[in-house]
Coordinates of C-alpha atoms and ligand atoms in Angstrom, one line a residue:
M1 CA 26.8 11.1 18.9
R2 CA 23.2 8.8 18.8
H3 CA 22.8 6.4 15.9
I4 CA 19.4 5.3 15.0
A5 CA 18.6 2.3 12.6
I6 CA 14.9 3.0 11.0
I7 CA 13.7 -0.3 9.4
G8 CA 11.5 0.8 6.5
S9 CA 12.2 3.7 3.3
G10 CA 8.7 4.4 3.3
P11 CA 7.1 7.3 4.4
A12 CA 7.0 6.6 7.6
G13 CA 11.2 5.7 7.8
Y14 CA 11.7 9.2 5.7
Y15 CA 9.3 11.4 7.6
T16 CA 11.0 9.5 11.4
A17 CA 14.9 10.5 9.3
E18 CA 13.7 13.6 9.1
A19 CA 12.5 14.3 12.2
A20 CA 16.0 13.1 13.6
Q21 CA 17.2 14.8 11.4
K22 CA 15.9 18.1 13.4
A23 CA 15.4 17.3 17.4
F24 CA 19.2 15.7 17.5
A25 CA 20.9 17.9 15.1
G26 CA 24.4 17.4 13.7
D27 CA 24.9 14.6 17.1
V28 CA 22.5 11.8 15.1
R29 CA 23.9 8.4 12.4
I30 CA 21.1 7.5 11.0
E31 CA 20.4 4.5 8.8
V32 CA 17.1 3.9 6.8
F33 CA 17.3 0.4 6.1
D34 CA 14.8 -2.2 3.7
S35 CA 14.6 -5.1 2.6
L36 CA 14.2 -4.0 -1.0
P37 CA 17.3 -2.9 -3.3
V38 CA 14.8 0.1 -3.5
P39 CA 13.2 2.5 -1.7
Y40 CA 10.3 4.5 -0.2
G41 CA 8.2 1.7 0.2
L42 CA 3.8 2.4 -1.4
I43 CA 5.0 5.6 -2.9
R44 CA 6.7 3.2 -5.1
S45 CA 4.8 -0.2 -5.0
G46 CA 2.0 0.7 -3.7
V47 CA 0.7 4.2 -5.0
A48 CA -1.5 3.9 -8.3
P49 CA 1.1 4.1 -11.4
D50 CA -1.1 6.7 -13.1
H51 CA -1.4 8.6 -10.4
Q52 CA 2.1 10.0 -10.9
S53 CA 1.6 13.3 -8.8
I54 CA 1.3 12.1 -5.5
K55 CA 4.5 10.0 -6.2
A56 CA 6.5 13.1 -6.2
V57 CA 6.9 13.0 -2.5
S58 CA 9.6 10.8 -2.7
N59 CA 12.2 13.8 -4.1
R60 CA 11.1 14.9 -0.2
Y61 CA 12.4 11.8 1.1
E62 CA 15.1 12.8 -1.2
K63 CA 16.1 15.7 0.3
V64 CA 16.8 14.0 3.6
A65 CA 18.4 10.8 1.7
L66 CA 21.2 13.0 0.3
S67 CA 22.2 14.5 3.8
D68 CA 25.4 13.6 4.8
N69 CA 23.8 11.8 8.6
V70 CA 21.3 10.2 6.7
G71 CA 22.7 6.4 4.8
F72 CA 20.6 3.6 3.2
V73 CA 20.9 0.3 3.6
G74 CA 18.9 -1.5 0.8
N75 CA 18.5 -5.2 0.2
V76 CA 18.9 -5.7 4.2
C77 CA 15.6 -8.4 5.4
V78 CA 15.5 -7.0 9.5
G79 CA 14.2 -10.6 11.2
R80 CA 16.2 -12.5 8.8
D81 CA 19.9 -11.2 7.5
V82 CA 20.8 -9.3 11.0
S83 CA 17.8 -9.5 14.0
I84 CA 16.7 -7.1 16.0
A85 CA 18.9 -7.9 19.1
E86 CA 21.7 -7.3 16.9
L87 CA 20.8 -3.8 15.7
R88 CA 19.7 -3.5 19.2
E89 CA 23.9 -3.3 20.2
L90 CA 24.5 -1.3 17.6
Y91 CA 22.1 0.9 17.1
D92 CA 20.4 4.0 20.8
A93 CA 17.6 3.7 18.6
V94 CA 15.5 0.9 16.1
V95 CA 12.0 2.5 14.9
L96 CA 10.3 0.0 13.0
A97 CA 8.5 1.3 10.3
T98 CA 8.7 -2.0 7.7
G99 CA 4.7 -0.8 7.0
A100 CA 1.3 -3.5 7.0
P101 CA 1.6 -5.5 3.7
R102 CA 0.0 -9.0 4.3
D103 CA -3.0 -9.3 3.1
R104 CA -5.8 -9.9 5.6
D105 CA -8.1 -12.5 4.9
L106 CA -11.1 -12.7 4.1
G107 CA -11.9 -15.3 6.1
I108 CA -14.2 -17.6 4.1
P109 CA -13.7 -21.1 2.2
G110 CA -12.9 -20.8 -1.1
E111 CA -9.9 -18.5 -0.7
T112 CA -7.1 -20.4 -1.8
L113 CA -8.7 -21.2 -5.5
S114 CA -6.2 -19.6 -7.7
N115 CA -7.2 -15.8 -9.1
V116 CA -8.5 -14.5 -6.4
F117 CA -5.9 -12.5 -4.7
G118 CA -5.4 -9.5 -2.3
S119 CA -4.4 -6.8 -2.9
A120 CA -1.0 -6.3 -1.8
A121 CA -0.7 -8.9 -4.4
F122 CA -1.9 -7.7 -7.4
V123 CA -1.2 -4.0 -6.5
G124 CA 2.2 -5.4 -6.4
W125 CA 2.2 -7.4 -9.5
Y126 CA 1.0 -4.0 -11.8
N127 CA 3.5 -1.8 -9.1
G128 CA 6.1 -4.2 -9.9
H129 CA 7.2 -5.6 -6.4
P130 CA 9.2 -8.2 -6.5
E131 CA 7.6 -10.5 -4.7
F132 CA 4.5 -9.6 -7.2
A133 CA 5.6 -9.6 -10.5
A134 CA 5.3 -13.2 -11.6
L135 CA 1.5 -12.7 -9.8
D136 CA 0.1 -13.8 -14.0
P137 CA -3.7 -13.1 -12.8
D138 CA -6.0 -14.1 -15.4
L139 CA -7.9 -11.6 -17.6
S140 CA -9.3 -14.2 -20.3
G141 CA -13.0 -14.7 -18.2
R142 CA -15.4 -11.2 -17.9
T143 CA -16.3 -11.0 -14.5
A144 CA -14.2 -9.3 -11.9
V145 CA -15.3 -8.5 -9.2
V146 CA -13.5 -6.5 -6.1
I147 CA -14.2 -7.2 -2.5
G148 CA -14.1 -3.5 -0.7
M149 CA -15.3 -0.1 -0.7
G150 CA -12.1 2.7 -0.3
N151 CA -9.2 4.1 -1.8
V152 CA -7.6 0.5 -2.8
A153 CA -10.4 -0.9 -4.4
L154 CA -11.3 2.5 -6.3
D155 CA -7.6 2.2 -7.4
V156 CA -7.8 -1.7 -8.5
A157 CA -11.4 -1.4 -10.3
R158 CA -10.1 1.8 -12.4
I159 CA -6.5 -0.2 -13.9
L160 CA -8.8 -3.3 -14.2
A161 CA -11.4 -1.2 -16.3
K162 CA -8.2 1.2 -18.2
T163 CA -7.2 1.4 -21.5
R164 CA -3.1 1.2 -22.7
A165 CA -3.5 4.8 -23.6
E166 CA -5.1 6.2 -20.4
F167 CA -2.1 4.4 -19.4
A168 CA 0.4 6.8 -21.0
G169 CA 2.7 8.8 -18.4
S170 CA 2.2 6.1 -15.6
D171 CA 4.8 3.6 -14.2
I172 CA 2.8 1.1 -14.6
V173 CA 4.7 -1.6 -15.6
A174 CA 5.0 -3.5 -18.6
H175 CA 3.6 -6.9 -18.1
A176 CA 0.7 -5.6 -16.3
L177 CA 0.8 -3.4 -19.3
D178 CA 0.7 -5.8 -21.9
A179 CA -1.8 -8.6 -20.2
L180 CA -4.6 -5.4 -19.5
E181 CA -4.3 -4.5 -22.9
A182 CA -5.4 -8.2 -23.5
S183 CA -7.7 -8.9 -21.0
R184 CA -11.8 -10.0 -21.9
I185 CA -13.3 -8.7 -18.1
E186 CA -16.5 -5.7 -19.3
R187 CA -18.0 -6.1 -15.8
I188 CA -16.3 -5.1 -12.7
L189 CA -18.0 -5.3 -9.3
I190 CA -16.9 -3.4 -6.5
L191 CA -18.8 -4.9 -3.5
G192 CA -19.4 -3.4 -0.2
R193 CA -20.7 -5.5 3.4
R194 CA -22.9 -1.6 3.6
G195 CA -24.2 1.1 2.2
P196 CA -23.9 4.2 -0.1
H197 CA -22.9 6.4 3.2
Q198 CA -20.8 4.4 4.5
I199 CA -18.0 3.8 1.7
M200 CA -14.2 5.4 2.3
M201 CA -14.0 6.3 -1.0
T202 CA -12.8 9.8 -0.9
P203 CA -14.2 12.2 -3.5
K204 CA -11.0 13.3 -6.2
E205 CA -10.9 9.4 -6.5
L206 CA -14.2 8.1 -7.0
G207 CA -15.1 11.0 -9.2
E208 CA -11.7 10.0 -11.9
L209 CA -14.4 6.6 -12.5
G210 CA -17.0 8.7 -13.9
H211 CA -13.8 10.1 -17.0
L212 CA -12.6 7.0 -18.2
E213 CA -12.7 5.6 -21.6
R214 CA -14.2 2.5 -22.0
A215 CA -16.2 2.1 -18.2
A216 CA -19.1 3.3 -16.8
P217 CA -20.0 3.5 -13.3
H218 CA -23.0 2.3 -12.0
V219 CA -25.2 2.2 -9.2
A220 CA -29.0 1.3 -8.3
P221 CA -30.8 4.4 -8.1
A222 CA -32.5 2.6 -5.5
D223 CA -29.5 1.9 -3.2
L224 CA -29.0 5.8 -2.3
P225 CA -30.5 6.8 0.5
A226 CA -32.8 9.4 0.2
P227 CA -31.3 12.7 -0.7
E228 CA -32.0 14.8 2.1
E229 CA -30.4 12.0 4.4
D230 CA -27.0 13.5 3.3
A231 CA -26.8 16.4 5.7
I232 CA -25.7 14.6 8.2
L233 CA -22.4 13.4 6.2
E234 CA -19.3 15.3 6.5
P235 CA -18.3 17.1 3.9
G236 CA -15.9 14.2 2.4
L237 CA -18.4 11.7 2.5
R238 CA -21.3 14.0 1.1
K239 CA -19.3 14.9 -2.3
S240 CA -18.4 11.2 -2.2
V241 CA -22.1 10.3 -2.4
S242 CA -23.0 12.9 -4.9
H243 CA -20.7 10.7 -7.1
L244 CA -22.9 7.5 -6.7
R245 CA -26.0 10.1 -7.7
A246 CA -24.4 11.6 -10.5
F247 CA -24.0 7.6 -12.0
A248 CA -27.8 6.7 -10.8
A249 CA -28.6 9.2 -12.7
T250 CA -26.5 8.4 -15.5
P251 CA -29.4 6.4 -18.4
A252 CA -29.2 3.2 -19.1
H253 CA -28.1 4.1 -23.4
I254 CA -25.1 6.6 -22.3
R255 CA -23.3 3.4 -19.9
A256 CA -24.3 1.0 -22.9
E257 CA -21.6 3.8 -24.9
K258 CA -18.9 1.6 -23.2
P259 CA -18.3 -1.7 -22.8
I260 CA -17.2 -2.3 -19.6
D261 CA -19.8 -2.1 -16.8
L262 CA -18.6 -1.0 -13.3
E263 CA -20.8 -1.6 -11.2
F264 CA -21.4 -1.4 -7.2
V265 CA -22.9 -4.2 -4.7
F266 CA -23.4 -2.2 -1.7
M267 CA -24.9 -4.4 2.0
S268 CA -23.2 -7.6 0.7
S269 CA -21.2 -9.5 2.8
P270 CA -19.1 -12.2 0.9
K271 CA -19.8 -15.6 2.8
A272 CA -17.9 -18.0 0.0
L273 CA -15.6 -18.1 -3.1
V274 CA -16.8 -21.1 -5.6
G275 CA -15.2 -23.2 -8.2
N276 CA -13.4 -25.7 -9.2
G277 CA -10.1 -25.2 -8.9
K278 CA -10.0 -22.1 -10.1
V279 CA -13.1 -19.5 -8.9
E280 CA -15.9 -19.3 -10.7
A281 CA -18.9 -17.5 -8.0
I282 CA -18.7 -15.3 -5.3
E283 CA -21.8 -15.9 -2.6
V284 CA -23.3 -13.2 -0.1
E285 CA -25.1 -13.1 2.0
K286 CA -27.7 -9.4 2.1
T287 CA -27.3 -7.4 5.0
R288 CA -28.6 -4.6 6.5
L289 CA -27.1 -1.9 9.0
V290 CA -27.8 -2.5 12.6
R291 CA -26.1 1.1 14.5
G292 CA -23.6 1.1 11.3
Q293 CA -22.3 -2.1 11.4
A294 CA -23.3 -4.5 8.0
E295 CA -25.9 -7.6 10.1
G296 CA -26.5 -10.5 7.7
T297 CA -30.1 -11.4 6.5
G298 CA -30.0 -14.8 5.8
E299 CA -30.3 -14.1 2.4
T300 CA -27.9 -15.0 -0.1
E301 CA -26.4 -14.1 -4.1
T302 CA -24.5 -16.4 -5.8
I303 CA -23.2 -14.1 -8.8
P304 CA -20.2 -15.3 -11.0
A305 CA -16.9 -14.4 -11.0
D306 CA -13.2 -15.1 -13.0
L307 CA -11.1 -13.1 -11.4
V308 CA -11.7 -11.6 -7.5
I309 CA -9.8 -9.2 -5.5
S310 CA -9.9 -8.3 -1.8
C311 CA -9.2 -5.3 -1.0
I312 CA -9.9 -5.0 2.5
G313 CA -6.8 -4.3 4.2
Y314 CA -3.7 -5.3 5.4
R315 CA -0.9 -6.9 8.9
T316 CA 1.9 -5.6 8.9
S317 CA 4.4 -9.1 9.3
P318 CA 6.0 -10.0 12.3
I319 CA 8.9 -10.1 13.2
P320 CA 11.4 -12.4 15.7
G321 CA 11.6 -10.8 18.8
V322 CA 8.9 -7.4 18.7
P323 CA 6.2 -7.9 20.8
F324 CA 3.0 -8.3 19.0
D325 CA -0.6 -7.5 18.8
E326 CA -2.4 -10.2 16.5
R327 CA -5.7 -9.0 17.2
A328 CA -4.8 -5.5 15.8
G329 CA -2.2 -7.1 12.9
R330 CA 0.5 -4.7 14.6
F331 CA 3.3 -4.4 16.4
A332 CA 2.1 -3.9 20.6
N333 CA 3.3 -0.6 21.5
D334 CA 2.1 2.0 23.4
E335 CA 2.2 6.0 21.4
G336 CA 4.8 4.5 19.0
R337 CA 7.6 2.9 22.3
I338 CA 7.7 -0.6 22.3
L339 CA 9.8 -0.4 24.9
P340 CA 13.1 2.4 26.0
G341 CA 15.4 1.2 22.2
L342 CA 12.5 -0.2 20.4
Y343 CA 9.9 2.1 18.4
C344 CA 7.1 1.5 15.5
V345 CA 5.5 4.3 13.3
G346 CA 3.8 4.6 10.8
W347 CA 1.6 1.4 9.6
A348 CA 3.2 -1.1 11.5
R349 CA 2.2 1.3 14.8
R350 CA -1.2 2.0 14.3
G351 CA -2.7 -0.2 11.1
P352 CA -3.4 0.5 7.6
S353 CA -4.9 4.0 7.6
G354 CA -4.5 7.8 7.0
T355 CA -2.7 9.3 3.9
I356 CA 0.8 9.0 3.2
G357 CA 0.9 12.5 5.7
T358 CA -0.7 11.0 7.9
N359 CA 2.6 9.6 8.2
R360 CA 4.8 12.9 8.5
P361 CA 3.5 13.5 12.5
D362 CA 4.1 10.0 13.3
G363 CA 7.5 10.2 12.8
Y364 CA 7.9 12.9 14.2
S365 CA 6.2 12.2 17.7
V366 CA 8.2 8.8 17.9
V367 CA 12.3 11.0 17.9
E368 CA 9.8 12.8 20.6
L369 CA 9.8 9.3 22.6
I370 CA 13.6 8.9 21.4
A371 CA 14.7 11.8 22.7
E372 CA 13.1 11.3 26.8
D373 CA 14.8 8.3 26.7
A374 CA 17.5 9.6 25.3
E375 CA 17.2 12.2 28.5
S376 CA 16.1 10.0 31.4
G377 CA 18.8 8.2 31.2
A378 CA 16.7 5.6 29.2
L379 CA 19.1 4.3 26.4
G380 CA 22.0 4.6 28.5
A381 CA 25.6 6.4 27.4
A382 CA 26.0 6.9 23.8
R383 CA 28.2 4.3 23.1
K384 CA 26.7 2.3 20.1
H385 CA 28.6 2.1 17.3
G386 CA 25.9 2.3 14.3
R387 CA 26.8 1.7 10.9
A388 CA 30.4 1.0 11.3
G389 CA 29.3 -1.5 13.3
F390 CA 26.1 -3.0 10.8
D391 CA 29.2 -2.7 8.4
A392 CA 31.4 -5.1 9.5
L393 CA 28.7 -7.7 10.1
A394 CA 27.5 -7.5 7.0
E395 CA 30.9 -7.8 5.4
E396 CA 31.2 -11.3 7.6
R397 CA 27.2 -12.5 6.8
G398 CA 28.2 -12.2 3.1
L399 CA 25.0 -9.5 2.4
E400 CA 24.9 -7.5 -0.4
V401 CA 23.8 -3.8 0.6
V402 CA 23.1 -1.2 -1.2
T403 CA 23.7 2.3 -1.0
F404 CA 21.8 5.0 -2.2
R405 CA 24.2 6.3 -4.7
D406 CA 23.5 2.3 -6.4
W407 CA 19.7 2.8 -5.8
K408 CA 20.8 6.6 -7.8
K409 CA 22.4 4.4 -10.9
I410 CA 19.4 1.5 -10.8
E411 CA 16.7 4.7 -10.6
E412 CA 18.7 5.6 -13.3
A413 CA 18.9 2.6 -15.9
E414 CA 15.0 2.5 -14.9
T415 CA 14.6 6.3 -16.3
R416 CA 16.7 4.5 -19.5
A417 CA 14.7 2.0 -20.2
A418 CA 11.0 4.0 -19.8
R419 CA 8.5 3.9 -23.1
D420 CA 7.6 6.8 -24.7
G421 CA 6.2 9.1 -22.2
A422 CA 6.7 6.9 -19.2
P423 CA 8.6 8.7 -16.0
R424 CA 10.6 5.2 -16.0
E425 CA 10.0 1.0 -16.4
K426 CA 10.4 -0.9 -13.1
F427 CA 13.0 -4.3 -12.6
V428 CA 11.1 -6.4 -10.9
D429 CA 13.3 -8.5 -9.7
V430 CA 15.8 -8.1 -7.3
A431 CA 18.6 -9.9 -9.1
A432 CA 18.7 -6.8 -12.2
M433 CA 18.2 -4.6 -9.7
I434 CA 21.5 -5.4 -7.9
R435 CA 22.7 -5.5 -11.5
A436 CA 21.5 -2.3 -12.8
R437 CA 23.7 -0.7 -10.1
D438 CA 27.0 -2.7 -11.1
Ligands
LIG1 C1 -2.8 0.3 -2.9 C2 -2.5 1.4 -2.3 C3 -3.0 3.1 -2.6 C4 -2.5 4.5 -1.6 N1 -2.8 4.9 -2.4 C5 -2.0 6.2 -1.3 C6 -2.4 7.3 -1.9 O1 -3.2 7.9 -2.7 N2 -2.3 8.6 -1.3 C7 -1.7 8.6 -0.5 O2 -2.5 9.4 0.7 N3 -2.3 7.0 0.4 C8 -1.5 6.0 0.1 N4 -2.1 4.6 0.0 C9 -1.1 4.8 1.7 C10 0.4 5.2 1.7 O3 0.5 4.7 0.7 C11 0.8 4.8 3.5 O4 0.2 6.3 4.5 C12 2.4 5.1 3.4 O5 2.8 4.1 2.0 C13 2.2 3.9 5.4 O6 3.8 4.5 5.4 P1 4.6 2.9 6.0 O7 6.2 3.6 5.7 O8 4.0 2.7 7.1 O9 4.8 1.9 4.6 P2 5.6 0.8 3.4 O10 4.9 3.1 2.5 O11 4.6 -0.4 3.8 O12 6.6 1.0 3.4 C14 7.4 0.0 3.8 C15 9.1 -0.4 4.5 O13 9.8 -1.0 5.1 C16 10.3 -2.6 4.4 N5 10.1 -3.5 4.8 C17 9.2 -4.4 5.5 N6 9.7 -5.4 6.7 C18 10.9 -4.6 6.6 C19 12.2 -5.8 7.0 N7 11.9 -6.9 7.7 N8 13.5 -5.1 6.9 C20 13.9 -3.9 5.9 N9 12.6 -3.4 5.1 C21 11.9 -3.9 5.0 C22 9.2 -1.8 3.1 O14 9.6 -3.3 1.5 C23 8.9 -0.9 2.3 O15 9.7 -0.6 2.0 C24 -2.2 3.6 -0.4 C25 -1.9 2.6 0.1 C26 -1.6 1.4 -0.6 C27 -2.2 0.0 0.1

């Protein structure tokens, strides 16, 4: 019997568990660890609360989690509560599926001013991640600047723009719903260093901006390349650009019917955040494209900003004892192998890119590496203690382990607490989650 520990219960973790079940059939025991008492990683705390159909992918992970040879070890932070060396003593293979939960820095002056957030923090706030639930962004100003032109920036801009009614059926947490309802924001700028042909926004998500109740998207027609230049774009991007063209074509008097302006600001690189304690403005340098990359022109502009959210990517958190690639912001690995017996998958392996489904082949390929290493003898004889050994260690350390059955009780309590039409009201602190299972 082989024992596999998967660290992280997001998509990469559960696809790996699914692949290991298939590859090792009855001859494997898998534990999925998570630092939170609740599973599913960014499916719960990243994917937008008003995109419930996407969150339904967790049903597939639940099926794996409920199998006899798969366990959940919630509320255990690897690297803090238990070390990698200890887990490697207990398991034949340890797979790091810890994602990339830290915001990449903008690296500009003024980044530490108040009301400046990274998207991990801001998204964590409206999705009820315990680490960010108390963020308390100040939404009393007029202008919000969202930095970045990917789907996370779109999520953030859309959430800032929606009315309470538009959150019907979502699982946005109550504190965020109330704060957003009281928001005074009238202008949301989506700021990017490059142009309309370089956006990383997918058409469906971008198109949603055109159907908001109280916000109208706007693109300055002069910012768009000549229409015939769209022909060289791949079809998805071409479709996204056609949405930008539709936004640019909307007459001003139609846009004026909605109280919130959602403006795209292209070819603008953030240079500094300015303010006295709290952010008041963002200084940008206009750019031009040189071989597809943004290059500063020296021309600067100062834009008022009462709230700034940067959506420019994420980094994995290092874990003591695991080689880390500082430049790339993820574990140092060769196609998922860190060394025989220690592997990584998902965002912890390849960085923050792709969709949920991209993590599936990742999980399957890392299991192939484990099988190869087991076959070649690199993992040694199958004599590890696995979960029994971990339980002894957890008891000795007084760790409060949350099982999958416990999670189901937490989930039931969240479902019971849901407001009308919502699927759940999430617990936003760890102590409350743990109380709910008792
Ligand atoms: C804001 C946002 C919105 C997104 N929306 C979409 C979308 O609509 N559609 C789509 O296809 N993709 C979307 N994605 C991408 C998708 O969420 C990722 O591809 C996917 O979640 C990555 O999976 P992962 O398992 O690598 O990491 P994660 O989902 O981040 O899971 C990592 C898990 O590891 C746990 N963990 C971390 N460190 C430790 C530790 N030391 N010990 C124990 N556990 C630990 C975490 O608690 C977490 O549960 C979105 C991403 C973001 C950030």
